[in-house]
Tab-separated table of C-alpha atoms and ligand atoms in Angstrom:
chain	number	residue	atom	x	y	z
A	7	UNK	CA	44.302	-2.548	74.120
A	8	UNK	CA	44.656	-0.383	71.200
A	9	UNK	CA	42.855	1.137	68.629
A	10	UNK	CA	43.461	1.171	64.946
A	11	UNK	CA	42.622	2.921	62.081
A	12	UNK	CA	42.746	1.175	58.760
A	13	UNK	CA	42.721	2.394	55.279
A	14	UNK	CA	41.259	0.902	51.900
A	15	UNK	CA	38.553	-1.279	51.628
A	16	UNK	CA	39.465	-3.555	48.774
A	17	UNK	CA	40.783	-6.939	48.825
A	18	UNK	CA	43.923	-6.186	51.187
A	19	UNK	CA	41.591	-4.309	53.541
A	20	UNK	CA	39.075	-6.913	53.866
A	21	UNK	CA	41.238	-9.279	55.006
A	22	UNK	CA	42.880	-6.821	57.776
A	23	UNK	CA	40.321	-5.845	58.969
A	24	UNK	CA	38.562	-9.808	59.126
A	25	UNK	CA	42.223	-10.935	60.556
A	26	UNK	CA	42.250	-7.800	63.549
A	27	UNK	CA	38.728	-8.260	64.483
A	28	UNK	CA	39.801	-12.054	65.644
A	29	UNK	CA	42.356	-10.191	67.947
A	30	UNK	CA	40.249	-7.609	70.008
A	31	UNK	CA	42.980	-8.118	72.736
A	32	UNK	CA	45.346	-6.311	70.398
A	33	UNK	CA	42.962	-4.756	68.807
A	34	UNK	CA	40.488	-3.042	70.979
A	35	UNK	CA	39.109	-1.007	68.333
A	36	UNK	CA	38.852	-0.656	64.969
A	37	UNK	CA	37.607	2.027	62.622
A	38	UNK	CA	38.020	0.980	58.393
A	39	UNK	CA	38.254	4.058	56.194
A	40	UNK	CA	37.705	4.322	52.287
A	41	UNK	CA	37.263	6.406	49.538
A	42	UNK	CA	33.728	4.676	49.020
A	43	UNK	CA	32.556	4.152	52.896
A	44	UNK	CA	30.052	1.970	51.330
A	45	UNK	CA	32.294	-0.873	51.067
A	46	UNK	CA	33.786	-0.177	54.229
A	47	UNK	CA	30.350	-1.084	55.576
A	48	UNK	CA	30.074	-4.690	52.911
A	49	UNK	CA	33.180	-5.528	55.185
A	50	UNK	CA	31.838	-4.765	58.743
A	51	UNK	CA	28.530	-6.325	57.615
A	52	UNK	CA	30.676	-9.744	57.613
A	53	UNK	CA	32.175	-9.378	60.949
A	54	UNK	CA	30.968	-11.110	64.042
A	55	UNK	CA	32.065	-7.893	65.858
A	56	UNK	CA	31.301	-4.118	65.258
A	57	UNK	CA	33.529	-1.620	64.135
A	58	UNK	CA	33.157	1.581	62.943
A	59	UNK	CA	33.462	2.631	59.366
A	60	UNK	CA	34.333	6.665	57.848
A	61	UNK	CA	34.638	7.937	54.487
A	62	UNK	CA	37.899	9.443	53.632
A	63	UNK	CA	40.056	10.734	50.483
A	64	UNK	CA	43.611	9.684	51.550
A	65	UNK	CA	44.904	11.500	48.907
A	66	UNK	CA	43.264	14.918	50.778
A	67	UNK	CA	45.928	15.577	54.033
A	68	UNK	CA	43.836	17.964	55.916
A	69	UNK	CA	40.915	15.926	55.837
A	70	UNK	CA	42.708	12.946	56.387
A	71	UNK	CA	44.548	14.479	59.511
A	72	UNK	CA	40.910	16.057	60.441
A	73	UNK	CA	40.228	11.979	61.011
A	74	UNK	CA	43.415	11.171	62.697
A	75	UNK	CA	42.662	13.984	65.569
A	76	UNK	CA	39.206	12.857	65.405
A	77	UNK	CA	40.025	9.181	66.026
A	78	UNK	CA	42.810	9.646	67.999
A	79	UNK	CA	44.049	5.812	66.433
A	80	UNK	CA	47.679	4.497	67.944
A	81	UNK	CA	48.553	3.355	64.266
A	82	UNK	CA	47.154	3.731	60.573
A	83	UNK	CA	47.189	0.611	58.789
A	84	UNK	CA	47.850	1.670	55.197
A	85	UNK	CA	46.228	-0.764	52.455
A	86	UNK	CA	44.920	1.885	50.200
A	87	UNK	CA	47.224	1.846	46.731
A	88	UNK	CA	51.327	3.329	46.700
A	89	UNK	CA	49.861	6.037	45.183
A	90	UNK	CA	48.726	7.325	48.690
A	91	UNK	CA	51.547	6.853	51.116
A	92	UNK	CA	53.064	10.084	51.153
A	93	UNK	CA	49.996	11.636	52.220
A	94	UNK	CA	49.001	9.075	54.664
A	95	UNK	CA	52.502	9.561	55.881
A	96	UNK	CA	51.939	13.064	55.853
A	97	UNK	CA	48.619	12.873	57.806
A	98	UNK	CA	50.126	10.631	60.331
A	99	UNK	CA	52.833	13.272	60.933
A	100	UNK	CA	50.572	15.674	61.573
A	101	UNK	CA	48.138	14.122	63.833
A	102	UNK	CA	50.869	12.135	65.889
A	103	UNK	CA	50.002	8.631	64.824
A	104	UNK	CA	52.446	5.666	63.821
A	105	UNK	CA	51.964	4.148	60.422
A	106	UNK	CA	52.347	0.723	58.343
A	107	UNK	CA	52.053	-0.367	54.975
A	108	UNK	CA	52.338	-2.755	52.513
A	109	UNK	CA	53.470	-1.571	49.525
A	110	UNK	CA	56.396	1.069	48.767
A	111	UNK	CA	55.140	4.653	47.462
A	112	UNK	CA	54.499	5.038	43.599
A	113	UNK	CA	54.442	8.430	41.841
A	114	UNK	CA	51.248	8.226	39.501
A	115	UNK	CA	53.114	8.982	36.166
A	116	UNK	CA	56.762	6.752	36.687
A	117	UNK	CA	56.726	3.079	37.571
A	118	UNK	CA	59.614	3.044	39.580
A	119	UNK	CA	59.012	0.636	42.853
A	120	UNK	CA	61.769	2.983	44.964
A	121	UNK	CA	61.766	3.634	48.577
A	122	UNK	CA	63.425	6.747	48.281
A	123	UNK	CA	60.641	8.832	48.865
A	124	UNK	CA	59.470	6.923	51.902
A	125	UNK	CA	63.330	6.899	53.291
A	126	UNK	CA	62.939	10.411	53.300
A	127	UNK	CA	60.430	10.779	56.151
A	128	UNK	CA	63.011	8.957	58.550
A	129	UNK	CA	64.655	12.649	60.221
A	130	UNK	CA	60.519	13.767	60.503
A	131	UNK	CA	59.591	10.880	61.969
A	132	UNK	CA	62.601	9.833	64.343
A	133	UNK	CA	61.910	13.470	65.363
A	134	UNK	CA	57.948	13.258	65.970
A	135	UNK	CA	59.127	9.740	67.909
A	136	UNK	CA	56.983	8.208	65.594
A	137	UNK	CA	57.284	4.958	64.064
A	138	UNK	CA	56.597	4.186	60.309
A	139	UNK	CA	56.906	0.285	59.552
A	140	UNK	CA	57.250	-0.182	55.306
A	141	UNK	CA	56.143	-3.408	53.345
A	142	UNK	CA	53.938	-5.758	55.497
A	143	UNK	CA	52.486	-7.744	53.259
A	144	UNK	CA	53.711	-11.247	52.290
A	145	UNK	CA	56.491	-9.677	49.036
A	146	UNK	CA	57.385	-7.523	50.812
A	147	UNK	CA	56.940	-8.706	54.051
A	148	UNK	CA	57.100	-12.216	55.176
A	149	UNK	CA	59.353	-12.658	52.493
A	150	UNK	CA	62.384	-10.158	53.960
A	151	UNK	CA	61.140	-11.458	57.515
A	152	UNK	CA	61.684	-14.858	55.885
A	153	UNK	CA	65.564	-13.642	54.819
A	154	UNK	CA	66.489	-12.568	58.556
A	155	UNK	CA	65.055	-15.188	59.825
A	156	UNK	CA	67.321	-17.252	57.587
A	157	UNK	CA	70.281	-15.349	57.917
A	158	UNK	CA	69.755	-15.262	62.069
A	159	UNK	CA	69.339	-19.090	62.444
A	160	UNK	CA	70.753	-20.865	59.868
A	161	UNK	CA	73.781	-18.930	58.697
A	162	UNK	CA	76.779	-16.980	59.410
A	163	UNK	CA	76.637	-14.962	55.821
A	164	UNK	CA	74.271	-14.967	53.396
A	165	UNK	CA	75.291	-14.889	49.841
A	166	UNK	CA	72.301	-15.925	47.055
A	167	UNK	CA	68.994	-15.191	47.929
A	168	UNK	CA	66.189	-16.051	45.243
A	169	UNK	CA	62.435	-15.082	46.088
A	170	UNK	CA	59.878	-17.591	44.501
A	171	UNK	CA	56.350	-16.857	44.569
A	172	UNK	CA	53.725	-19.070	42.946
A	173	UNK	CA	50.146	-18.969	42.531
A	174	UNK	CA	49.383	-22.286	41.879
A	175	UNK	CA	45.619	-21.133	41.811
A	176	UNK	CA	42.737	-20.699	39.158
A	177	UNK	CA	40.203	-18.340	38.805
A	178	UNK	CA	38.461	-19.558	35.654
A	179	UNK	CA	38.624	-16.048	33.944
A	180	UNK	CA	40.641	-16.045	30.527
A	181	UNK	CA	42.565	-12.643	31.870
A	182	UNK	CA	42.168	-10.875	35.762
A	183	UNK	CA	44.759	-10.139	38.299
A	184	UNK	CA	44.593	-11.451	41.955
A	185	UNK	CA	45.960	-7.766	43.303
A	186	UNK	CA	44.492	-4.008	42.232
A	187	UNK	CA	45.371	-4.540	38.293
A	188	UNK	CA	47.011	-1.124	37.629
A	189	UNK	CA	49.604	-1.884	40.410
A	190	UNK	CA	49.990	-5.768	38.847
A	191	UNK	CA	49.898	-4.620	35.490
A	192	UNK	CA	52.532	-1.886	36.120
A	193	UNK	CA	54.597	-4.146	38.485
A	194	UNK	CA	54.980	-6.696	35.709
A	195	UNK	CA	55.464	-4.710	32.488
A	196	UNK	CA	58.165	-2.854	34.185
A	197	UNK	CA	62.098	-3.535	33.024
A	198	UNK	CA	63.589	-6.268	35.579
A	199	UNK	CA	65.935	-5.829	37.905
A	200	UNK	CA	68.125	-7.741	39.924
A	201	UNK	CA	71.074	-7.369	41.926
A	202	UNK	CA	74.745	-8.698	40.897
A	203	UNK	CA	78.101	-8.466	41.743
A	204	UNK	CA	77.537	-5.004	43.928
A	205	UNK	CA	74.681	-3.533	41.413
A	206	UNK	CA	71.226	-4.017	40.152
A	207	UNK	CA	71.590	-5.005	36.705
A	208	UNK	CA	68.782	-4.474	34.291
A	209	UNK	CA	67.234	-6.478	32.020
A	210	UNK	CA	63.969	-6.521	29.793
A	211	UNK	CA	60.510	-7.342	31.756
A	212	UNK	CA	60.043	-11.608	31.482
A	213	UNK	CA	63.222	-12.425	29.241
A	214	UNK	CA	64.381	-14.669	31.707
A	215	UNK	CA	62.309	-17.437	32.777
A	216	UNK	CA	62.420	-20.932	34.620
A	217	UNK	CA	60.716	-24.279	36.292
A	218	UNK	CA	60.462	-24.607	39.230
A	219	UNK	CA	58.735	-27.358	41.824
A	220	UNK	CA	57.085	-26.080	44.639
A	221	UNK	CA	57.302	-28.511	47.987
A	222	UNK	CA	53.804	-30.407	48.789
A	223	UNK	CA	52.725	-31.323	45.648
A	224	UNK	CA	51.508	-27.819	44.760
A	225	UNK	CA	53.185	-28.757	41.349
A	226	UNK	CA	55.615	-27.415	38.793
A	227	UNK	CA	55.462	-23.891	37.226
A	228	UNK	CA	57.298	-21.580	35.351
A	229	UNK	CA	58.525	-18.619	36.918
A	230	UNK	CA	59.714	-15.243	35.304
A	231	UNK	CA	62.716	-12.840	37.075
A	232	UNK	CA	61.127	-9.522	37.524
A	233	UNK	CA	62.123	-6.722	39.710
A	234	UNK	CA	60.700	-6.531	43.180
A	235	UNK	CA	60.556	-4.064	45.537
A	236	UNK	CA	62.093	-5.627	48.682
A	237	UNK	CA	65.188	-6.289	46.933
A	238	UNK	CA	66.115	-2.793	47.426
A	239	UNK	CA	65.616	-2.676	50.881
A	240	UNK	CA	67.259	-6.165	51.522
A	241	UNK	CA	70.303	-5.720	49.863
A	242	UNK	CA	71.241	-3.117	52.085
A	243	UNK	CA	70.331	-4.337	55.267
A	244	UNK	CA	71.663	-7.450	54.430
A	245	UNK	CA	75.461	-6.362	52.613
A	246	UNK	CA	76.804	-9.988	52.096
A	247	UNK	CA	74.673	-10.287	49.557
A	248	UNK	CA	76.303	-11.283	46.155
A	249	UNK	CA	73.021	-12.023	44.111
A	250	UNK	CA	69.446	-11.579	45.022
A	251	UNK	CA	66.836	-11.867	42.563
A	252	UNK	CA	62.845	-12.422	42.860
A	253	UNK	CA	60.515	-14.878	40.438
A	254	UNK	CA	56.699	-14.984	39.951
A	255	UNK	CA	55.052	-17.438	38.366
A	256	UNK	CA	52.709	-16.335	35.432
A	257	UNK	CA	50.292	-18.616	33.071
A	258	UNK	CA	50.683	-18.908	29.625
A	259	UNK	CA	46.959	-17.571	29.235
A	260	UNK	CA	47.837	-14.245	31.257
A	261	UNK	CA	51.095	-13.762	29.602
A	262	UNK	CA	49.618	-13.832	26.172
A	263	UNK	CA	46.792	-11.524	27.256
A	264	UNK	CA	49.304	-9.139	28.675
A	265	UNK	CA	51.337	-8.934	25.670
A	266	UNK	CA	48.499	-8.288	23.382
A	267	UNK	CA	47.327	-5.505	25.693
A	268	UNK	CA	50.780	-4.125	26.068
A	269	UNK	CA	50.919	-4.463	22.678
A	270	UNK	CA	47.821	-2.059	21.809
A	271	UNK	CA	48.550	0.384	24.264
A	272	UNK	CA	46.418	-0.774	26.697
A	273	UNK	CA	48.758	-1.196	29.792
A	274	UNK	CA	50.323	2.533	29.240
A	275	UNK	CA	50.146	5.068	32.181
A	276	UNK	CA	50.666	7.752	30.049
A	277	UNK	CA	46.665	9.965	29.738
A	278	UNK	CA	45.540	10.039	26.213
A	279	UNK	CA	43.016	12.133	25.247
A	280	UNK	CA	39.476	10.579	24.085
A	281	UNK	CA	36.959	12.665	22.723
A	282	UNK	CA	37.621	15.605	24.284
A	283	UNK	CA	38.293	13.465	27.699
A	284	UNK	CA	41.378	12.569	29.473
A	285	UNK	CA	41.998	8.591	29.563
A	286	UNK	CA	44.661	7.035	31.142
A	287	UNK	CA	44.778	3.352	29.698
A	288	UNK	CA	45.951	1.464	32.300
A	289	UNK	CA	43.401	2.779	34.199
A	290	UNK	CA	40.444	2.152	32.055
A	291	UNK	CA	41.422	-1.327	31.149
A	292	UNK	CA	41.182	-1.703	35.325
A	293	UNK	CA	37.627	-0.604	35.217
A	294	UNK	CA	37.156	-3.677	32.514
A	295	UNK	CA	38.536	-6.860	34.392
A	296	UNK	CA	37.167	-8.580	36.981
A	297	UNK	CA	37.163	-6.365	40.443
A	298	UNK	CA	40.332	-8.910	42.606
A	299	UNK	CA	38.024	-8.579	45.496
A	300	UNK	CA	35.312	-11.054	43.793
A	301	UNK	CA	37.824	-13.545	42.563
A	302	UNK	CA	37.796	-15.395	46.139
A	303	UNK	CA	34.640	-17.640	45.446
A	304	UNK	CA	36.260	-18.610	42.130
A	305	UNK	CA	39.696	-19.191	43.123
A	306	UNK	CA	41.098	-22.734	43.815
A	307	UNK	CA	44.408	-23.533	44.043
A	308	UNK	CA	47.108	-22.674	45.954
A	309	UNK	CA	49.937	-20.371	46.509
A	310	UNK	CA	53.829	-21.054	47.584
A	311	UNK	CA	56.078	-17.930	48.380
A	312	UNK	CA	59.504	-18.441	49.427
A	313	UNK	CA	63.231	-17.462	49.799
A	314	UNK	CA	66.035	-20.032	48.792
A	315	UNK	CA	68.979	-18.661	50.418
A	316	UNK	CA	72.776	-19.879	49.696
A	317	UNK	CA	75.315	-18.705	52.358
A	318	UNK	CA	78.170	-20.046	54.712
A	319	UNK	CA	77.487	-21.875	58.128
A	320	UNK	CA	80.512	-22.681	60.164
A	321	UNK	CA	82.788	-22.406	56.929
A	322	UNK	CA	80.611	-24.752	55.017
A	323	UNK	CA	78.056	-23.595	51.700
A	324	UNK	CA	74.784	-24.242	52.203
A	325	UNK	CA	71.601	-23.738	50.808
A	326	UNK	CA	67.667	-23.630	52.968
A	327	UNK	CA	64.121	-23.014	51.668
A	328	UNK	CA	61.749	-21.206	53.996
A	329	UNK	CA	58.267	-21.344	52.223
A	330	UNK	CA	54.577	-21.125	53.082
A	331	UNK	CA	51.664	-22.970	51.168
A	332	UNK	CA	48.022	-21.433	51.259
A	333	UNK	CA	44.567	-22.962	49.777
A	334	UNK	CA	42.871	-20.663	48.528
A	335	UNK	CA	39.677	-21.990	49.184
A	336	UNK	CA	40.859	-21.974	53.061
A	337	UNK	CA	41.216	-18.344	52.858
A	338	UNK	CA	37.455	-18.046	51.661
A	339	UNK	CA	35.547	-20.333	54.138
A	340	UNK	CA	37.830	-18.132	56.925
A	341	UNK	CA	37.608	-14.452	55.652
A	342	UNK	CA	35.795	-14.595	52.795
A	343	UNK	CA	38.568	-13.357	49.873
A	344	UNK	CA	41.063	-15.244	48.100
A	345	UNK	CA	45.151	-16.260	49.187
A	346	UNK	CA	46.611	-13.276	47.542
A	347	UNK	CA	44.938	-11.063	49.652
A	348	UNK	CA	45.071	-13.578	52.586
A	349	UNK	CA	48.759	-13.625	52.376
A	350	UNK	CA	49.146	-9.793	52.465
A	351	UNK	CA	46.590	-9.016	55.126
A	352	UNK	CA	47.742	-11.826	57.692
A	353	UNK	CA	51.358	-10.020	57.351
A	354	UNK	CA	49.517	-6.583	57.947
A	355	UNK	CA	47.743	-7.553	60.776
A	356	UNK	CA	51.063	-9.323	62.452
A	357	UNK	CA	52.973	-5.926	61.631
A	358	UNK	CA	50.690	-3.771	63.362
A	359	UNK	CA	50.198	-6.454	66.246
A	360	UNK	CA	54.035	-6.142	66.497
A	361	UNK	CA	53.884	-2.912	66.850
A	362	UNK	CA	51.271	-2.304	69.493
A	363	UNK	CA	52.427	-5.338	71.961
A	364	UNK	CA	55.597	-2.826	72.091
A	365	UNK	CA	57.809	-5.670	70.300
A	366	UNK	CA	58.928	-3.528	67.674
A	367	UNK	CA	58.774	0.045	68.370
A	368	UNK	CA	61.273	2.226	67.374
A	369	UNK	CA	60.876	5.625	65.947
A	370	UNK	CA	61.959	6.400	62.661
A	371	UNK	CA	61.125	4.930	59.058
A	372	UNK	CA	62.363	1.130	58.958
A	373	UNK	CA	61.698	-1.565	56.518
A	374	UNK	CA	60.534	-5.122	58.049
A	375	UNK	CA	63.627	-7.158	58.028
A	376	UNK	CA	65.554	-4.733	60.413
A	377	UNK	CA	63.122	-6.208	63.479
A	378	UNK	CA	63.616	-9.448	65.019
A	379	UNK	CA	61.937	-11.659	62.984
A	380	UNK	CA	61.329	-14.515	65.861
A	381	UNK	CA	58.243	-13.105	66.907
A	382	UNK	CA	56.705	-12.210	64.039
A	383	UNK	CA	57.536	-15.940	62.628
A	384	UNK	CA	55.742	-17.035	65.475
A	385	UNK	CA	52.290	-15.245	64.999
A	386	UNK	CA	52.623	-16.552	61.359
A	387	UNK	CA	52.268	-20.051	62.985
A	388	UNK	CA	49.552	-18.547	65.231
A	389	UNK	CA	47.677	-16.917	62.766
A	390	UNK	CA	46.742	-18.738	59.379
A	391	UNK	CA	50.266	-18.878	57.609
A	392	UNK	CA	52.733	-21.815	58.619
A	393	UNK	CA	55.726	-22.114	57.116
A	394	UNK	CA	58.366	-24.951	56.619
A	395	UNK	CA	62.123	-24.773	56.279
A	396	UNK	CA	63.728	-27.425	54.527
A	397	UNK	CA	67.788	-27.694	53.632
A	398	UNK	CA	68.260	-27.848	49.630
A	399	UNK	CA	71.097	-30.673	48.286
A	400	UNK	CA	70.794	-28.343	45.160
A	401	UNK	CA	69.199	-25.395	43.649
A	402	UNK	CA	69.636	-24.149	40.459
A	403	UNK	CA	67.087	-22.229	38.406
A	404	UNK	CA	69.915	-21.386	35.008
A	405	UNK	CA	70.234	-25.314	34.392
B	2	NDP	P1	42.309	-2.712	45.883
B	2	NDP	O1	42.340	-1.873	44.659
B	2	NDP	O2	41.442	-3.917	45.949
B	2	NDP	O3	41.914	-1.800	47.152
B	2	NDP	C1	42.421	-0.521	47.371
B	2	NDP	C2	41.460	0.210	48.280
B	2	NDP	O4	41.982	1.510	48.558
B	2	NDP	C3	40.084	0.417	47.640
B	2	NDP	O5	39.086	0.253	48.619
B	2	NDP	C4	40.155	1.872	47.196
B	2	NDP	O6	38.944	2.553	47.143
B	2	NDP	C5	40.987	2.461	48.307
B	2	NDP	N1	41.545	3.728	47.880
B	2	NDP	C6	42.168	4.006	46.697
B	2	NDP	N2	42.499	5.293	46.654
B	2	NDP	C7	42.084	5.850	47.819
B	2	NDP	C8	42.110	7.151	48.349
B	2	NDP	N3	42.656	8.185	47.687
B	2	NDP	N4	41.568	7.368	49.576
B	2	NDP	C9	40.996	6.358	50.266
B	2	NDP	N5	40.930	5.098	49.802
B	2	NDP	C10	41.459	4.861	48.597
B	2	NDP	O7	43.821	-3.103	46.199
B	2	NDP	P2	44.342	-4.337	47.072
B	2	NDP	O8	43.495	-4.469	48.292
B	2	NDP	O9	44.554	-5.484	46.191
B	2	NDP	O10	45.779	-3.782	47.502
B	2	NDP	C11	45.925	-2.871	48.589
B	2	NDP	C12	47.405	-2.548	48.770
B	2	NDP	O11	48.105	-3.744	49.081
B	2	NDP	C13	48.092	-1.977	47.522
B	2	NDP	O12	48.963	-0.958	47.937
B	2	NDP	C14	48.872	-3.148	46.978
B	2	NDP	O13	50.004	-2.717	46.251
B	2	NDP	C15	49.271	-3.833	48.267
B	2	NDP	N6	49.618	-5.240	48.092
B	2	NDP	C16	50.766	-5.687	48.699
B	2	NDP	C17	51.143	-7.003	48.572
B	2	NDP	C18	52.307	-7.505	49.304
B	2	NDP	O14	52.489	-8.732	49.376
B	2	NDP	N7	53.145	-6.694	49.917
B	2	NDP	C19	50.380	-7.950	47.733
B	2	NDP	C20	49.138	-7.410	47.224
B	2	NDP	C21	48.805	-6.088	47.388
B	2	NDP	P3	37.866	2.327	45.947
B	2	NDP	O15	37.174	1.074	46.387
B	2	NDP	O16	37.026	3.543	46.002
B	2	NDP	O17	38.654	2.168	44.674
């Protein structure tokens, strides 16, 4: 029985809080915090349970920790934006409280995707006996739970690892972006990345691109390399690794929209100044598209995220798929948003369910893939994301 304490009401935050009010033997109670409490209370208003809602500015420690005593939570579930996990971090320090999130810390003026910030909190928090658990979503997440679980059951070394995720679905708008648009928008434009031969190697945002078939008949689509933020984390915890690299599928509509806004200076994070006012593009064209937390009603389709992993089992090379498939439409008749935020908010909820039943605890920073995975495999069975594993004869995205 434990209660938690989650932050950001958007699309993320909706489905957390949906997916821990189904659990009230984890998750005894719950209290949602926002910048804008009022859509906190849009969220608890759907619930068949109560829970309690608070205003908060997670950007604002003292008030922030002012909560944390107040509440007296066991963990902080963090689905605000990157932008805020140094002071939720902060916060949680001071008020004693573990802490999870979903996405890896972002300074407001450099898209970088680095954990290097975060994996300097693990002295202050092995020393508070704290616990901070980084990237529970689905990428990251699932998808590095997906890689131990791999490289625990199926091989002996892992060698290739390439991270697929498609959104088969449709929204009907010309241009919108299924996650908070300034973190999409900066995520994508940004220079890829991928690791080779002992080193990330860079290479320009989208210049290398491929089909691919998803399982299931969710179809054919073609996916783009682009730098990803768990590949940091996994290619250390998981050395043997001689190539990793992570692809997202991407319409030709959205593309073309993207490029044209890049290309106007629309997608910039730099502030400009209009008339007399400070303007930072990216985030102005955010206040223009469609708000991703109203796309769920429109949204049919579905998604397929996976890892194809190539390694050695028993001297032999082989190659599996671990994937999971999500309707879209599912996710709205169950929790009323769409599978994007469905996938990251199941992998949330699991996180922070791991962490309470005592099955991961550990103090200290640690990214996802350094738990067992078994368990948290499991409760993605249990809990509204099955997956499949399936071996591969061949895989090759160059051909
Ligand atoms: P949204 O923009 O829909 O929601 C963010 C929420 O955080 C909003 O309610 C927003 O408030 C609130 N917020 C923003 N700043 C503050 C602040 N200073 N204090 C308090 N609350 C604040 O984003 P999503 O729900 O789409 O994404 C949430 C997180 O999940 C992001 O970090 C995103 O990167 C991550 N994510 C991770 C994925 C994964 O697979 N790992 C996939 C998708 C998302 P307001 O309503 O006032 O703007």
């Amino acid at each position: 029985m434990s209660k938690v304490l989650i932050i950001g009401a958007g699309g993320v935050g909706g489905v957390v809080t949906h997916k821990c009010a189904q659990l009230p033997e984890v998750f005894s109670e719950i209290v949602l915090a926002s910048r804008n409490e009022a859509k906190c209370k849009a969220i608890a208003a759907q619930l068949s349970r109560p829970i309690r809602t608070a205003q908060v500015d997670a950007d604002d420690v003292p008030a922030l920790t002012a909560l944390l005593k107040q509440e007296q939570p066991e963990l902080v579930i963090n689905v605000a934006l990157p932008y805020q996990d140094l002071t939720i971090m902060d916060a949680c320090l001071e008020a004693g409280v573990d802490y999870l999130d979903t996405a890896n810390y972002e300074p407001l003026d450099t898209a970088k995707f680095e954990y290097k910030w975060q994996w300097a909190y693990r002295e202050k928090f092995a020393q508070a006996g704290l616990m901070a658990l980084l990237g529970s979503g689905f990428d990251p997440g699932a998808t590095n739970v997906f890689t131990a679980y791999l490289a625990k059951h199926y091989f002996d070394e892992i060698h290739e690892l390439d991270i697929i995720d498609v959104n088969g679905g449709d929204h009907g708008y010309p241009f919108a972006t299924n996650f908070n648009p300034e973190i999409n928008i900066r995520e994508v434009t940004a220079e890829c990345r991928h690791w080779e031969g002992g080193e990330f190697v860079t290479t320009p945002a989208m210049s290398k691109k491929a089909q691919f078939t998803c399982p299931d008949n969710v179809g054919t689509y073609n996916i783009y390399r682009m730098y990803h933020e768990e590949l940091e984390s996994l290619v250390v915890n998981f050395p043997t690794l001689k190539r990793a690299q992570f692809w997202m599928s991407f319409g030709d509509s959205y593309l073309k929209h993207l490029e044209v806004l890049g290309n106007v200076g629309m997608t910039g994070i730099e502030p400009i100044n209009f008339n007399g006012q400070e303007i930072v593009p990216i985030q102005f064209l955010k206040a223009l598209l469609p708000d991703p937390s109203t796309l769920g009603p429109r949204t049919k389709g579905k998604t397929c995220i996976g890892c194809v992993v190539t390694g050695i089992k028993d001297g032999q090379r082989k190659t599996v798929y671990l994937y999971q498939i999500k309707d879209h439409q599912d996710c709205y008749s169950e929790v009323q948003s769409q599978a994007i935020s469905y996938t990251t908010g199941v992998p949330a909820m699991i996180g922070a369910k791991m962490m309470l039943e005592g099955k991961w605890q550990k103090s200290g920073v640690w990214n996802i893939e350094q738990f067992d995975p078994d368990p948290f495999m499991a409760d993605l069975n249990e809990y509204g994301l099955p997956w499949q594993v399936v071996e591969l004869d061949s895989f090759d995205l160059d051909s």
